[in-house]
mmCIF file of C-alpha atoms in Angstrom:
data_model
loop_
_atom_site.group_PDB
_atom_site.id
_atom_site.type_symbol
_atom_site.label_atom_id
_atom_site.label_comp_id
_atom_site.label_asym_id
_atom_site.label_seq_id
_atom_site.Cartn_x
_atom_site.Cartn_y
_atom_site.Cartn_z
ATOM 1 C CA UNK N 1 144.793 165.803 179.396
ATOM 2 C CA UNK N 2 147.661 167.337 180.879
ATOM 3 C CA UNK N 3 149.364 168.593 184.043
ATOM 4 C CA UNK N 4 146.764 171.133 185.050
ATOM 5 C CA UNK N 5 143.635 169.263 183.647
ATOM 6 C CA UNK N 6 141.942 165.946 184.171
ATOM 7 C CA UNK N 7 138.763 164.242 182.651
ATOM 8 C CA UNK N 8 136.541 162.307 185.235
ATOM 9 C CA UNK N 9 135.447 158.803 183.495
ATOM 10 C CA UNK N 10 132.438 156.316 184.440
ATOM 11 C CA UNK N 11 131.009 157.714 187.699
ATOM 12 C CA UNK N 12 127.749 155.863 188.803
ATOM 13 C CA UNK N 13 125.952 155.214 192.166
ATOM 14 C CA UNK N 14 123.341 152.419 191.693
ATOM 15 C CA UNK N 15 120.100 153.700 192.049
ATOM 16 C CA UNK N 16 119.026 152.392 195.199
ATOM 17 C CA UNK N 17 122.083 154.583 196.781
ATOM 18 C CA UNK N 18 121.379 157.575 194.680
ATOM 19 C CA UNK N 19 120.263 160.461 197.318
ATOM 20 C CA UNK N 20 121.902 159.021 200.470
ATOM 21 C CA UNK N 21 125.296 161.273 199.446
ATOM 22 C CA UNK N 22 127.399 158.485 198.416
ATOM 23 C CA UNK N 23 128.043 160.247 194.685
ATOM 24 C CA UNK N 24 128.834 164.095 197.062
ATOM 25 C CA UNK N 25 131.668 161.819 198.946
ATOM 26 C CA UNK N 26 132.754 160.034 196.182
ATOM 27 C CA UNK N 27 133.402 163.410 194.371
ATOM 28 C CA UNK N 28 134.611 165.489 197.345
ATOM 29 C CA UNK N 29 137.501 162.957 197.592
ATOM 30 C CA UNK N 30 138.041 162.596 194.255
ATOM 31 C CA UNK N 31 138.063 166.562 193.623
ATOM 32 C CA UNK N 32 140.706 166.615 196.936
ATOM 33 C CA UNK N 33 142.842 163.387 195.313
ATOM 34 C CA UNK N 34 143.202 165.413 191.883
ATOM 35 C CA UNK N 35 144.023 168.519 193.774
ATOM 36 C CA UNK N 36 147.154 167.147 195.724
ATOM 37 C CA UNK N 37 148.281 166.489 192.396
ATOM 38 C CA UNK N 38 148.189 169.337 191.202
ATOM 39 C CA UNK N 39 145.265 169.158 189.099
ATOM 40 C CA UNK N 40 143.943 172.551 188.525
ATOM 41 C CA UNK N 41 140.316 171.638 186.208
ATOM 42 C CA UNK N 42 138.365 168.866 185.841
ATOM 43 C CA UNK N 43 136.228 167.563 183.494
ATOM 44 C CA UNK N 44 133.401 165.265 182.993
ATOM 45 C CA UNK N 45 131.193 163.810 180.363
ATOM 46 C CA UNK N 46 127.851 163.798 181.872
ATOM 47 C CA UNK N 47 124.477 161.542 181.719
ATOM 48 C CA UNK N 48 122.035 164.410 180.877
ATOM 49 C CA UNK N 49 119.771 163.406 184.274
ATOM 50 C CA UNK N 50 123.033 164.038 186.465
ATOM 51 C CA UNK N 51 124.003 167.313 185.001
ATOM 52 C CA UNK N 52 121.776 168.882 188.171
ATOM 53 C CA UNK N 53 123.989 166.646 190.370
ATOM 54 C CA UNK N 54 127.539 168.114 189.213
ATOM 55 C CA UNK N 55 125.869 171.897 189.467
ATOM 56 C CA UNK N 56 125.258 171.320 192.517
ATOM 57 C CA UNK N 57 128.774 170.308 193.442
ATOM 58 C CA UNK N 58 130.097 173.700 191.793
ATOM 59 C CA UNK N 59 130.253 172.000 188.196
ATOM 60 C CA UNK N 60 129.540 174.214 185.128
ATOM 61 C CA UNK N 61 128.412 172.906 181.911
ATOM 62 C CA UNK N 62 130.685 174.007 179.143
ATOM 63 C CA UNK N 63 128.970 171.974 176.362
ATOM 64 C CA UNK N 64 125.451 171.492 176.456
ATOM 65 C CA UNK N 65 124.485 169.628 173.109
ATOM 66 C CA UNK N 66 125.251 166.057 172.651
ATOM 67 C CA UNK N 67 124.328 162.913 174.300
ATOM 68 C CA UNK N 68 126.523 163.801 177.253
ATOM 69 C CA UNK N 69 127.097 167.473 178.073
ATOM 70 C CA UNK N 70 130.598 168.558 179.231
ATOM 71 C CA UNK N 71 130.898 170.185 182.225
ATOM 72 C CA UNK N 72 133.940 171.653 184.385
ATOM 73 C CA UNK N 73 135.156 172.695 187.559
ATOM 74 C CA UNK N 74 137.742 174.711 188.778
ATOM 75 C CA UNK N 75 139.933 173.418 192.075
ATOM 76 C CA UNK N 76 142.462 174.802 194.075
ATOM 77 C CA UNK N 77 145.640 172.895 194.200
ATOM 78 C CA UNK N 78 147.502 171.870 197.286
ATOM 79 C CA UNK N 79 147.444 169.554 200.361
#
């Protein structure tokens, strides 16, 4: 989006691998990488059934309507 915000796109964990912590590890790594590059805020269009997953990781719903709700997370920047 700009120097301070970025969109997360097409995150998916196959059904047989869900619930094993892979999604959490993926998002933790993504958030760390983004913050190291100066991104202060991430946004994602989440599948409705993934909103709980993102909320558990500290994301906040900013647009609940539509087919894919928009969530955001503020990041700490730096190494």
